[in-house]
Amino acid sequence: MEKIKEFIATNLVFEYRPYPSKLTITSKLAFWYSDFEKSFSLNTTPFREESLQDILDIHINENSKEISFHIIDDPSRYMSEDGTYIAWDDHKSNRYFVKEESIYECNRIAYQFITSINNKTKTIKLNKKDATKVNMIFDKGKIIELDFISEYQSGNKSSITITKEDNGFILIEYEPFKRIKLKSFHIKDKKLYYSHKGGEFSYFLDVSEDIYNIMEELLNAERVLGIEFN
């Protein structure tokens, strides 16, 4: 009998590292993108050294609030000598049917993105020459943290964090260290624009067009592109 695993997600983490190339989308499940395979796999041990499982028969339901697919508990047991998969249908007792659902728009966009990549209706190219590392954290459909770290060939490095606290969003800069309450922030044309009592500023996001587009789509889902605070 096929084993079923079901999950309900309330959070989402988007992480990108240009070199070595790493793109992950994590909610209850951890999806890892391989630039070599041009597809996402499922990391079944996200808090230890990764153990990646191929995703099969990936599907989104009609309203795109649920992603579902199959994985094999031990793929190496079902491979021929030349490395190709064999007789999946003969091993359904060893297959897991996995599904995750979420009521939040950012998760729906992530599900659509993962599915379109794995079904080859969309492509994404990672660029090792990108300079900016990205970490975006959503909780219950709302952005709660943005982290950008840019490392340049010149050796220069700059970091910026925006994090949500009880009294609003706080900007954290590290060189020199300071914490400032934000008035507004948005991203446009590969830049983060933000303002506080000291004025208006921008931070260049040195990432490829493909990475920037999915970042913008996720943030736009939660109306973050033009967020302002009193």
mmCIF file of C-alpha atoms in Angstrom:
data_model
loop_
_atom_site.group_PDB
_atom_site.id
_atom_site.type_symbol
_atom_site.label_atom_id
_atom_site.label_comp_id
_atom_site.label_asym_id
_atom_site.label_seq_id
_atom_site.Cartn_x
_atom_site.Cartn_y
_atom_site.Cartn_z
ATOM 1 C CA MET A 1 0.000 0.000 0.000
ATOM 2 C CA GLU A 2 1.248 3.445 -0.864
ATOM 3 C CA LYS A 3 2.360 5.500 2.120
ATOM 4 C CA ILE A 4 0.901 8.999 2.400
ATOM 5 C CA LYS A 5 2.482 11.993 4.101
ATOM 6 C CA GLU A 6 0.511 15.234 4.440
ATOM 7 C CA PHE A 7 1.725 18.630 5.638
ATOM 8 C CA ILE A 8 0.200 22.052 6.268
ATOM 9 C CA ALA A 9 2.560 25.001 5.829
ATOM 10 C CA THR A 10 2.327 28.390 7.524
ATOM 11 C CA ASN A 11 5.823 29.660 6.762
ATOM 12 C CA LEU A 12 8.179 29.950 3.787
ATOM 13 C CA VAL A 13 11.925 30.521 3.467
ATOM 14 C CA PHE A 14 13.564 31.447 0.155
ATOM 15 C CA GLU A 15 17.355 31.124 0.178
ATOM 16 C CA TYR A 16 19.816 31.767 -2.633
ATOM 17 C CA ARG A 17 23.613 31.388 -2.593
ATOM 18 C CA PRO A 18 25.399 32.166 -5.884
ATOM 19 C CA TYR A 19 28.588 30.190 -5.159
ATOM 20 C CA PRO A 20 28.502 27.362 -4.611
ATOM 21 C CA SER A 21 25.136 27.430 -6.370
ATOM 22 C CA LYS A 22 22.306 26.845 -3.918
ATOM 23 C CA LEU A 23 18.629 27.646 -4.261
ATOM 24 C CA THR A 24 16.215 26.302 -1.658
ATOM 25 C CA ILE A 25 12.551 26.887 -0.905
ATOM 26 C CA THR A 26 11.540 25.595 2.503
ATOM 27 C CA SER A 27 8.165 25.443 4.219
ATOM 28 C CA LYS A 28 7.199 22.240 6.010
ATOM 29 C CA LEU A 29 9.085 20.555 3.180
ATOM 30 C CA ALA A 30 12.548 21.493 1.915
ATOM 31 C CA PHE A 31 12.938 21.788 -1.862
ATOM 32 C CA TRP A 32 16.498 22.021 -3.245
ATOM 33 C CA TYR A 33 17.227 23.110 -6.795
ATOM 34 C CA SER A 34 20.003 21.425 -8.792
ATOM 35 C CA ASP A 35 21.470 23.565 -11.551
ATOM 36 C CA PHE A 36 22.870 20.375 -13.101
ATOM 37 C CA GLU A 37 19.558 18.487 -13.112
ATOM 38 C CA LYS A 38 17.531 21.681 -13.762
ATOM 39 C CA SER A 39 14.923 20.553 -11.247
ATOM 40 C CA PHE A 40 13.996 20.553 -7.566
ATOM 41 C CA SER A 41 14.496 17.581 -5.260
ATOM 42 C CA LEU A 42 13.136 16.994 -1.772
ATOM 43 C CA ASN A 43 15.619 17.191 1.088
ATOM 44 C CA THR A 44 14.386 14.655 3.635
ATOM 45 C CA THR A 45 16.957 15.701 6.269
ATOM 46 C CA PRO A 46 16.914 19.531 6.173
ATOM 47 C CA PHE A 47 18.630 19.944 9.554
ATOM 48 C CA ARG A 48 21.536 17.596 8.798
ATOM 49 C CA GLU A 49 23.675 16.812 5.772
ATOM 50 C CA GLU A 50 21.238 16.806 2.905
ATOM 51 C CA SER A 51 19.583 13.624 1.662
ATOM 52 C CA LEU A 52 17.898 14.444 -1.621
ATOM 53 C CA GLN A 53 15.010 12.466 -3.105
ATOM 54 C CA ASP A 54 13.804 12.808 -6.679
ATOM 55 C CA ILE A 55 10.334 14.294 -7.055
ATOM 56 C CA LEU A 56 8.021 12.345 -9.368
ATOM 57 C CA ASP A 57 4.580 13.103 -10.848
ATOM 58 C CA ILE A 58 4.501 16.608 -9.395
ATOM 59 C CA HIS A 59 1.105 18.291 -9.491
ATOM 60 C CA ILE A 60 -0.744 21.361 -8.228
ATOM 61 C CA ASN A 61 -4.461 21.269 -7.510
ATOM 62 C CA GLU A 62 -6.916 23.594 -9.242
ATOM 63 C CA ASN A 63 -6.560 26.559 -6.910
ATOM 64 C CA SER A 64 -2.776 25.984 -6.558
ATOM 65 C CA LYS A 65 -2.979 25.855 -2.769
ATOM 66 C CA GLU A 66 -1.601 22.326 -2.632
ATOM 67 C CA ILE A 67 1.445 20.666 -4.141
ATOM 68 C CA SER A 68 1.652 16.877 -4.397
ATOM 69 C CA PHE A 69 4.146 14.364 -5.767
ATOM 70 C CA HIS A 70 5.728 10.953 -5.241
ATOM 71 C CA ILE A 71 9.150 10.106 -3.844
ATOM 72 C CA ILE A 72 10.950 6.778 -3.449
ATOM 73 C CA ASP A 73 12.280 5.897 -0.024
ATOM 74 C CA ASP A 74 15.575 4.598 -1.473
ATOM 75 C CA PRO A 75 15.982 5.471 -5.165
ATOM 76 C CA SER A 76 19.201 3.480 -5.545
ATOM 77 C CA ARG A 77 17.256 0.250 -5.061
ATOM 78 C CA TYR A 78 15.327 0.861 -8.262
ATOM 79 C CA MET A 79 18.068 1.768 -10.706
ATOM 80 C CA SER A 80 19.510 -0.289 -13.546
ATOM 81 C CA GLU A 81 23.222 -0.671 -14.106
ATOM 82 C CA ASP A 82 23.292 2.284 -16.499
ATOM 83 C CA GLY A 83 21.719 4.529 -13.854
ATOM 84 C CA THR A 84 18.227 4.807 -15.309
ATOM 85 C CA TYR A 85 15.136 4.275 -13.202
ATOM 86 C CA ILE A 86 13.223 1.039 -13.715
ATOM 87 C CA ALA A 87 9.812 -0.401 -12.935
ATOM 88 C CA TRP A 88 8.415 2.362 -10.760
ATOM 89 C CA ASP A 89 4.936 0.878 -10.928
ATOM 90 C CA ASP A 90 6.186 -2.428 -9.571
ATOM 91 C CA HIS A 91 7.315 -0.828 -6.333
ATOM 92 C CA LYS A 92 4.336 1.177 -5.162
ATOM 93 C CA SER A 93 4.661 -0.317 -1.690
ATOM 94 C CA ASN A 94 7.892 1.666 -1.416
ATOM 95 C CA ARG A 95 6.536 4.912 -2.810
ATOM 96 C CA TYR A 96 5.425 7.827 -0.734
ATOM 97 C CA PHE A 97 2.657 10.127 -1.877
ATOM 98 C CA VAL A 98 3.492 13.515 -0.397
ATOM 99 C CA LYS A 99 1.339 16.613 -0.348
ATOM 100 C CA GLU A 100 1.596 19.995 1.293
ATOM 101 C CA GLU A 101 -1.046 22.694 1.408
ATOM 102 C CA SER A 102 -1.120 26.309 2.520
ATOM 103 C CA ILE A 103 -3.699 29.080 2.527
ATOM 104 C CA TYR A 104 -1.041 31.742 1.911
ATOM 105 C CA GLU A 105 -0.338 33.393 -1.423
ATOM 106 C CA CYS A 106 3.456 33.320 -1.162
ATOM 107 C CA ASN A 107 3.352 29.543 -0.664
ATOM 108 C CA ARG A 108 1.037 29.175 -3.662
ATOM 109 C CA ILE A 109 3.517 31.082 -5.832
ATOM 110 C CA ALA A 110 6.359 28.902 -4.544
ATOM 111 C CA TYR A 111 4.362 25.739 -5.373
ATOM 112 C CA GLN A 112 3.700 27.035 -8.885
ATOM 113 C CA PHE A 113 7.371 27.900 -9.371
ATOM 114 C CA ILE A 114 8.647 24.492 -8.217
ATOM 115 C CA THR A 115 6.072 22.625 -10.303
ATOM 116 C CA SER A 116 6.730 24.608 -13.483
ATOM 117 C CA ILE A 117 10.490 24.036 -13.150
ATOM 118 C CA ASN A 118 10.116 20.290 -12.628
ATOM 119 C CA ASN A 119 7.543 19.944 -15.401
ATOM 120 C CA LYS A 120 9.912 21.840 -17.738
ATOM 121 C CA THR A 121 7.400 24.587 -18.524
ATOM 122 C CA LYS A 122 9.770 27.122 -16.950
ATOM 123 C CA THR A 123 13.541 27.367 -16.744
ATOM 124 C CA ILE A 124 15.856 29.166 -14.364
ATOM 125 C CA LYS A 125 19.553 29.835 -14.684
ATOM 126 C CA LEU A 126 21.809 30.329 -11.681
ATOM 127 C CA ASN A 127 24.803 32.607 -12.160
ATOM 128 C CA LYS A 128 27.934 31.982 -10.106
ATOM 129 C CA LYS A 129 29.014 35.554 -10.820
ATOM 130 C CA ASP A 130 26.090 36.941 -8.804
ATOM 131 C CA ALA A 131 27.373 38.751 -5.732
ATOM 132 C CA THR A 132 24.309 38.897 -3.450
ATOM 133 C CA LYS A 133 23.191 36.130 -1.107
ATOM 134 C CA VAL A 134 19.468 36.248 -0.374
ATOM 135 C CA ASN A 135 17.353 35.032 2.512
ATOM 136 C CA MET A 136 13.631 35.893 2.707
ATOM 137 C CA ILE A 137 11.431 34.595 5.529
ATOM 138 C CA PHE A 138 7.628 34.654 5.501
ATOM 139 C CA ASP A 139 5.346 33.674 8.368
ATOM 140 C CA LYS A 140 1.587 33.258 7.926
ATOM 141 C CA GLY A 141 1.776 34.946 4.559
ATOM 142 C CA LYS A 142 3.722 38.014 5.703
ATOM 143 C CA ILE A 143 7.359 38.914 5.253
ATOM 144 C CA ILE A 144 9.181 38.953 8.590
ATOM 145 C CA GLU A 145 12.826 39.123 7.507
ATOM 146 C CA LEU A 146 14.983 40.045 4.513
ATOM 147 C CA ASP A 147 18.732 39.369 4.543
ATOM 148 C CA PHE A 148 21.087 40.460 1.773
ATOM 149 C CA ILE A 149 24.845 39.870 1.823
ATOM 150 C CA SER A 150 26.906 41.074 -1.123
ATOM 151 C CA GLU A 151 30.473 39.865 -1.629
ATOM 152 C CA TYR A 152 32.419 41.377 -4.511
ATOM 153 C CA GLN A 153 35.557 40.216 -6.328
ATOM 154 C CA SER A 154 37.315 43.289 -4.950
ATOM 155 C CA GLY A 155 36.909 41.813 -1.474
ATOM 156 C CA ASN A 156 34.341 44.400 -0.444
ATOM 157 C CA LYS A 157 31.379 43.077 1.488
ATOM 158 C CA SER A 158 28.133 44.691 2.532
ATOM 159 C CA SER A 159 25.198 43.295 4.464
ATOM 160 C CA ILE A 160 21.733 44.534 5.260
ATOM 161 C CA THR A 161 18.817 43.035 7.191
ATOM 162 C CA ILE A 162 15.210 44.097 7.514
ATOM 163 C CA THR A 163 13.361 42.353 10.316
ATOM 164 C CA LYS A 164 9.856 42.692 11.728
ATOM 165 C CA GLU A 165 9.500 43.547 15.403
ATOM 166 C CA ASP A 166 6.519 44.510 17.545
ATOM 167 C CA ASN A 167 6.833 48.208 16.712
ATOM 168 C CA GLY A 168 7.370 47.753 12.965
ATOM 169 C CA PHE A 169 10.231 46.914 10.614
ATOM 170 C CA ILE A 170 13.815 47.516 11.723
ATOM 171 C CA LEU A 171 16.791 48.057 9.430
ATOM 172 C CA ILE A 172 20.043 46.487 10.612
ATOM 173 C CA GLU A 173 23.335 47.539 9.056
ATOM 174 C CA TYR A 174 26.607 45.938 10.106
ATOM 175 C CA GLU A 175 29.478 48.184 9.006
ATOM 176 C CA PRO A 176 29.164 50.146 11.233
ATOM 177 C CA PHE A 177 26.464 48.394 13.233
ATOM 178 C CA LYS A 178 23.197 50.263 13.643
ATOM 179 C CA ARG A 179 19.488 49.590 14.074
ATOM 180 C CA ILE A 180 16.942 52.036 12.661
ATOM 181 C CA LYS A 181 13.158 51.912 12.458
ATOM 182 C CA LEU A 182 12.024 52.018 8.833
ATOM 183 C CA LYS A 183 9.380 54.285 7.346
ATOM 184 C CA SER A 184 9.052 52.320 4.092
ATOM 185 C CA PHE A 185 10.779 49.862 1.768
ATOM 186 C CA HIS A 186 10.231 48.277 -1.624
ATOM 187 C CA ILE A 187 12.196 46.550 -4.364
ATOM 188 C CA LYS A 188 12.336 47.668 -7.972
ATOM 189 C CA ASP A 189 14.758 47.179 -10.856
ATOM 190 C CA LYS A 190 17.088 45.016 -8.766
ATOM 191 C CA LYS A 191 17.326 47.523 -5.951
ATOM 192 C CA LEU A 192 15.980 47.616 -2.425
ATOM 193 C CA TYR A 193 14.719 51.125 -1.705
ATOM 194 C CA TYR A 194 14.152 52.085 1.928
ATOM 195 C CA SER A 195 13.629 55.185 4.025
ATOM 196 C CA HIS A 196 13.978 56.136 7.675
ATOM 197 C CA LYS A 197 14.495 59.294 9.696
ATOM 198 C CA GLY A 198 17.926 59.713 8.143
ATOM 199 C CA GLY A 199 16.658 59.918 4.575
ATOM 200 C CA GLU A 200 16.068 57.702 1.530
ATOM 201 C CA PHE A 201 18.532 55.001 0.439
ATOM 202 C CA SER A 202 18.981 52.068 -1.939
ATOM 203 C CA TYR A 203 20.847 48.746 -1.949
ATOM 204 C CA PHE A 204 21.789 47.007 -5.199
ATOM 205 C CA LEU A 205 20.677 43.373 -5.505
ATOM 206 C CA ASP A 206 23.385 41.722 -7.599
ATOM 207 C CA VAL A 207 21.420 38.646 -8.699
ATOM 208 C CA SER A 208 20.420 37.203 -12.052
ATOM 209 C CA GLU A 209 17.168 38.187 -13.707
ATOM 210 C CA ASP A 210 15.618 34.772 -12.986
ATOM 211 C CA ILE A 211 16.346 34.983 -9.268
ATOM 212 C CA TYR A 212 15.191 38.590 -9.021
ATOM 213 C CA ASN A 213 11.909 37.793 -10.782
ATOM 214 C CA ILE A 214 10.901 35.083 -8.306
ATOM 215 C CA MET A 215 11.993 37.288 -5.384
ATOM 216 C CA GLU A 216 9.810 40.097 -6.690
ATOM 217 C CA GLU A 217 6.882 37.760 -7.290
ATOM 218 C CA LEU A 218 7.034 36.363 -3.750
ATOM 219 C CA LEU A 219 7.267 39.802 -2.176
ATOM 220 C CA ASN A 220 4.594 41.235 -4.444
ATOM 221 C CA ALA A 221 2.244 38.433 -3.380
ATOM 222 C CA GLU A 222 2.191 39.918 0.099
ATOM 223 C CA ARG A 223 1.967 43.552 -1.078
ATOM 224 C CA VAL A 224 5.499 44.228 0.130
ATOM 225 C CA LEU A 225 6.783 46.077 -2.942
ATOM 226 C CA GLY A 226 5.310 49.366 -1.751
ATOM 227 C CA ILE A 227 4.924 48.823 1.977
ATOM 228 C CA GLU A 228 4.885 51.923 4.168
ATOM 229 C CA PHE A 229 4.636 52.383 7.905
ATOM 230 C CA ASN A 230 3.341 55.146 10.134
#
